[in-house]
GROMACS .gro file of C-alpha atoms in nm:
model
  195
    1UNK     CA    1   6.656   0.586  -1.351
    2UNK     CA    2   6.774   0.278  -1.170
    3UNK     CA    3   6.484   0.313  -0.919
    4UNK     CA    4   6.243   0.335  -1.210
    5UNK     CA    5   6.380   0.013  -1.362
    6UNK     CA    6   6.356  -0.168  -1.027
    7UNK     CA    7   5.994  -0.058  -0.974
    8UNK     CA    8   5.906  -0.160  -1.331
    9UNK     CA    9   6.066  -0.502  -1.274
   10UNK     CA   10   5.876  -0.547  -0.949
   11UNK     CA   11   5.548  -0.448  -1.115
   12UNK     CA   12   5.611  -0.700  -1.394
   13UNK     CA   13   5.696  -0.973  -1.143
   14UNK     CA   14   5.378  -0.910  -0.947
   15UNK     CA   15   5.171  -0.904  -1.263
   16UNK     CA   16   5.306  -1.245  -1.366
   17UNK     CA   17   5.260  -1.399  -1.021
   18UNK     CA   18   4.891  -1.294  -0.986
   19UNK     CA   19   4.655  -1.508  -1.192
   20UNK     CA   20   4.441  -1.324  -1.440
   21UNK     CA   21   4.105  -1.248  -1.285
   22UNK     CA   22   3.788  -1.286  -1.478
   23UNK     CA   23   3.534  -1.009  -1.490
   24UNK     CA   24   3.364  -0.962  -1.156
   25UNK     CA   25   3.043  -1.151  -1.118
   26UNK     CA   26   2.723  -0.976  -1.024
   27UNK     CA   27   2.601  -0.998  -0.670
   28UNK     CA   28   2.243  -0.988  -0.798
   29UNK     CA   29   2.069  -1.320  -0.862
   30UNK     CA   30   2.077  -1.425  -1.224
   31UNK     CA   31   1.775  -1.651  -1.201
   32UNK     CA   32   1.426  -1.518  -1.161
   33UNK     CA   33   1.294  -1.546  -0.809
   34UNK     CA   34   1.006  -1.781  -0.762
   35UNK     CA   35   0.693  -1.574  -0.733
   36UNK     CA   36   0.506  -1.602  -0.409
   37UNK     CA   37   0.130  -1.594  -0.401
   38UNK     CA   38  -0.011  -1.264  -0.278
   39UNK     CA   39  -0.089  -1.246   0.092
   40UNK     CA   40  -0.452  -1.314   0.173
   41UNK     CA   41  -0.663  -1.046   0.334
   42UNK     CA   42  -0.848  -1.109   0.659
   43UNK     CA   43  -1.096  -0.890   0.848
   44UNK     CA   44  -0.937  -0.701   1.135
   45UNK     CA   45  -1.004  -0.872   1.465
   46UNK     CA   46  -1.278  -0.704   1.666
   47UNK     CA   47  -1.056  -0.703   1.975
   48UNK     CA   48  -0.754  -0.551   1.799
   49UNK     CA   49  -0.634  -0.217   1.937
   50UNK     CA   50  -0.615  -0.100   1.575
   51UNK     CA   51  -0.977  -0.175   1.479
   52UNK     CA   52  -1.136   0.138   1.633
   53UNK     CA   53  -0.860   0.356   1.489
   54UNK     CA   54  -0.908   0.222   1.137
   55UNK     CA   55  -1.287   0.232   1.171
   56UNK     CA   56  -1.278   0.602   1.262
   57UNK     CA   57  -1.035   0.677   0.977
   58UNK     CA   58  -1.254   0.480   0.732
   59UNK     CA   59  -1.565   0.672   0.841
   60UNK     CA   60  -1.388   1.008   0.801
   61UNK     CA   61  -1.257   0.908   0.459
   62UNK     CA   62  -1.598   0.787   0.338
   63UNK     CA   63  -1.762   1.110   0.454
   64UNK     CA   64  -1.498   1.322   0.277
   65UNK     CA   65  -1.524   1.119  -0.046
   66UNK     CA   66  -1.906   1.134  -0.042
   67UNK     CA   67  -1.886   1.513  -0.023
   68UNK     CA   68  -1.697   1.513  -0.355
   69UNK     CA   69  -1.534   1.827  -0.217
   70UNK     CA   70  -1.162   1.825  -0.287
   71UNK     CA   71  -1.100   2.048   0.014
   72UNK     CA   72  -1.233   1.766   0.234
   73UNK     CA   73  -1.078   1.456   0.075
   74UNK     CA   74  -0.743   1.590  -0.048
   75UNK     CA   75  -0.593   1.639   0.303
   76UNK     CA   76  -0.675   1.276   0.387
   77UNK     CA   77  -0.506   1.151   0.070
   78UNK     CA   78  -0.175   1.334   0.106
   79UNK     CA   79  -0.263   1.703   0.107
   80UNK     CA   80   0.017   1.909  -0.042
   81UNK     CA   81   0.195   1.594  -0.160
   82UNK     CA   82  -0.103   1.479  -0.366
   83UNK     CA   83  -0.009   1.548  -0.728
   84UNK     CA   84  -0.237   1.722  -0.975
   85UNK     CA   85  -0.263   1.395  -1.172
   86UNK     CA   86  -0.372   1.208  -0.858
   87UNK     CA   87  -0.626   1.478  -0.775
   88UNK     CA   88  -0.771   1.452  -1.125
   89UNK     CA   89  -0.778   1.071  -1.103
   90UNK     CA   90  -0.966   1.078  -0.773
   91UNK     CA   91  -1.211   1.338  -0.905
   92UNK     CA   92  -1.279   1.106  -1.198
   93UNK     CA   93  -1.329   0.808  -0.965
   94UNK     CA   94  -1.587   1.008  -0.768
   95UNK     CA   95  -1.776   1.124  -1.078
   96UNK     CA   96  -1.744   0.851  -1.343
   97UNK     CA   97  -2.060   0.636  -1.349
   98UNK     CA   98  -1.848   0.326  -1.423
   99UNK     CA   99  -1.627   0.381  -1.118
  100UNK     CA  100  -1.662   0.139  -0.826
  101UNK     CA  101  -1.664   0.445  -0.595
  102UNK     CA  102  -1.983   0.583  -0.749
  103UNK     CA  103  -2.155   0.246  -0.706
  104UNK     CA  104  -2.022   0.182  -0.354
  105UNK     CA  105  -2.051   0.527  -0.197
  106UNK     CA  106  -2.332   0.703  -0.382
  107UNK     CA  107  -2.591   0.438  -0.459
  108UNK     CA  108  -2.938   0.451  -0.308
  109UNK     CA  109  -2.999   0.219  -0.016
  110UNK     CA  110  -2.758   0.068   0.228
  111UNK     CA  111  -2.385   0.096   0.195
  112UNK     CA  112  -2.155  -0.135   0.386
  113UNK     CA  113  -1.789  -0.138   0.463
  114UNK     CA  114  -1.523  -0.383   0.573
  115UNK     CA  115  -1.171  -0.332   0.707
  116UNK     CA  116  -0.903  -0.584   0.617
  117UNK     CA  117  -0.550  -0.657   0.726
  118UNK     CA  118  -0.313  -0.917   0.591
  119UNK     CA  119  -0.356  -1.269   0.721
  120UNK     CA  120  -0.066  -1.360   0.948
  121UNK     CA  121   0.113  -1.683   0.862
  122UNK     CA  122   0.020  -1.975   1.084
  123UNK     CA  123   0.388  -2.008   1.178
  124UNK     CA  124   0.383  -1.668   1.354
  125UNK     CA  125   0.445  -1.720   1.726
  126UNK     CA  126   0.225  -1.559   1.993
  127UNK     CA  127   0.500  -1.317   2.097
  128UNK     CA  128   0.548  -1.211   1.733
  129UNK     CA  129   0.173  -1.150   1.699
  130UNK     CA  130   0.178  -0.946   2.022
  131UNK     CA  131   0.470  -0.735   1.893
  132UNK     CA  132   0.276  -0.656   1.574
  133UNK     CA  133  -0.033  -0.564   1.773
  134UNK     CA  134   0.173  -0.340   2.004
  135UNK     CA  135   0.352  -0.169   1.714
  136UNK     CA  136   0.331   0.203   1.647
  137UNK     CA  137   0.238   0.178   1.278
  138UNK     CA  138  -0.013  -0.034   1.094
  139UNK     CA  139  -0.176  -0.058   0.754
  140UNK     CA  140  -0.519  -0.180   0.650
  141UNK     CA  141  -0.759  -0.177   0.356
  142UNK     CA  142  -1.106  -0.033   0.387
  143UNK     CA  143  -1.358  -0.132   0.124
  144UNK     CA  144  -1.712  -0.010   0.057
  145UNK     CA  145  -1.992  -0.174  -0.131
  146UNK     CA  146  -2.358  -0.104  -0.200
  147UNK     CA  147  -2.636  -0.325  -0.067
  148UNK     CA  148  -2.607  -0.684   0.052
  149UNK     CA  149  -2.555  -0.818   0.399
  150UNK     CA  150  -2.182  -0.749   0.442
  151UNK     CA  151  -2.069  -1.102   0.356
  152UNK     CA  152  -1.912  -1.001   0.028
  153UNK     CA  153  -1.791  -1.015  -0.232
  154UNK     CA  154  -1.480  -0.848  -0.097
  155UNK     CA  155  -1.122  -0.859  -0.227
  156UNK     CA  156  -0.926  -1.169  -0.126
  157UNK     CA  157  -0.585  -1.004  -0.179
  158UNK     CA  158  -0.462  -0.644  -0.198
  159UNK     CA  159  -0.415  -0.687  -0.573
  160UNK     CA  160  -0.793  -0.719  -0.604
  161UNK     CA  161  -0.842  -0.387  -0.420
  162UNK     CA  162  -0.734  -0.196  -0.729
  163UNK     CA  163  -1.063  -0.014  -0.801
  164UNK     CA  164  -1.088  -0.142  -1.156
  165UNK     CA  165  -1.410  -0.061  -1.337
  166UNK     CA  166  -1.661  -0.339  -1.275
  167UNK     CA  167  -1.542  -0.427  -0.925
  168UNK     CA  168  -1.839  -0.462  -0.686
  169UNK     CA  169  -1.648  -0.268  -0.417
  170UNK     CA  170  -1.421   0.036  -0.387
  171UNK     CA  171  -1.114   0.031  -0.162
  172UNK     CA  172  -0.855   0.258  -0.004
  173UNK     CA  173  -0.539   0.171   0.185
  174UNK     CA  174  -0.493   0.349   0.517
  175UNK     CA  175  -0.154   0.383   0.685
  176UNK     CA  176  -0.186   0.472   1.053
  177UNK     CA  177   0.084   0.587   1.294
  178UNK     CA  178   0.071   0.646   1.667
  179UNK     CA  179   0.429   0.773   1.681
  180UNK     CA  180   0.458   1.114   1.838
  181UNK     CA  181   0.203   1.308   2.040
  182UNK     CA  182  -0.079   1.300   1.786
  183UNK     CA  183  -0.189   0.986   1.597
  184UNK     CA  184  -0.189   1.042   1.221
  185UNK     CA  185  -0.309   0.852   0.916
  186UNK     CA  186  -0.309   0.887   0.542
  187UNK     CA  187  -0.515   0.711   0.280
  188UNK     CA  188  -0.408   0.594  -0.065
  189UNK     CA  189  -0.637   0.501  -0.353
  190UNK     CA  190  -0.487   0.269  -0.610
  191UNK     CA  191  -0.643   0.223  -0.950
  192UNK     CA  192  -0.596  -0.067  -1.188
  193UNK     CA  193  -0.658  -0.061  -1.560
  194UNK     CA  194  -0.973  -0.173  -1.738
  195UNK     CA  195  -1.111  -0.511  -1.640
   0.00000   0.00000   0.00000
């Protein structure tokens, strides 16, 4: 009993000697972050080691999409991980007359394509640029359009590559990896709401 009284007295003494703490403050910022403008797109450099890889992937993807055969395009867009809803959405993009894909890939006459990466900031040093170029993974946007001379209009930022109805181009994002023995890539098709 005496030990219990001593420990209770010690607990009370410590409680009085420690100042009352306020509720813990959040480690998350309480003010909204300043929004940064979206990164600008730039055509892939002709001498980039990635350009022929993305060009071959873009050609394979365009061929598969033009077939309208799910057995050809689904493996390039995620295969078994492509959800039923995404499959239905892509089928609609390939068949809806208002879809930019129908205009860009299935119109009579010449079709053109462009491959874009993100413009590197001017502050990027030469060794940093070389490290990016020598990397084992890269990402690019491929866009298709009907007619014209290839000068545009093309998306200026990735946000504009959303395949909204009324866009004069259709786009897909390709993620490429040269890790492992066999290079692999996967395409993604984003879709924005009505214009």
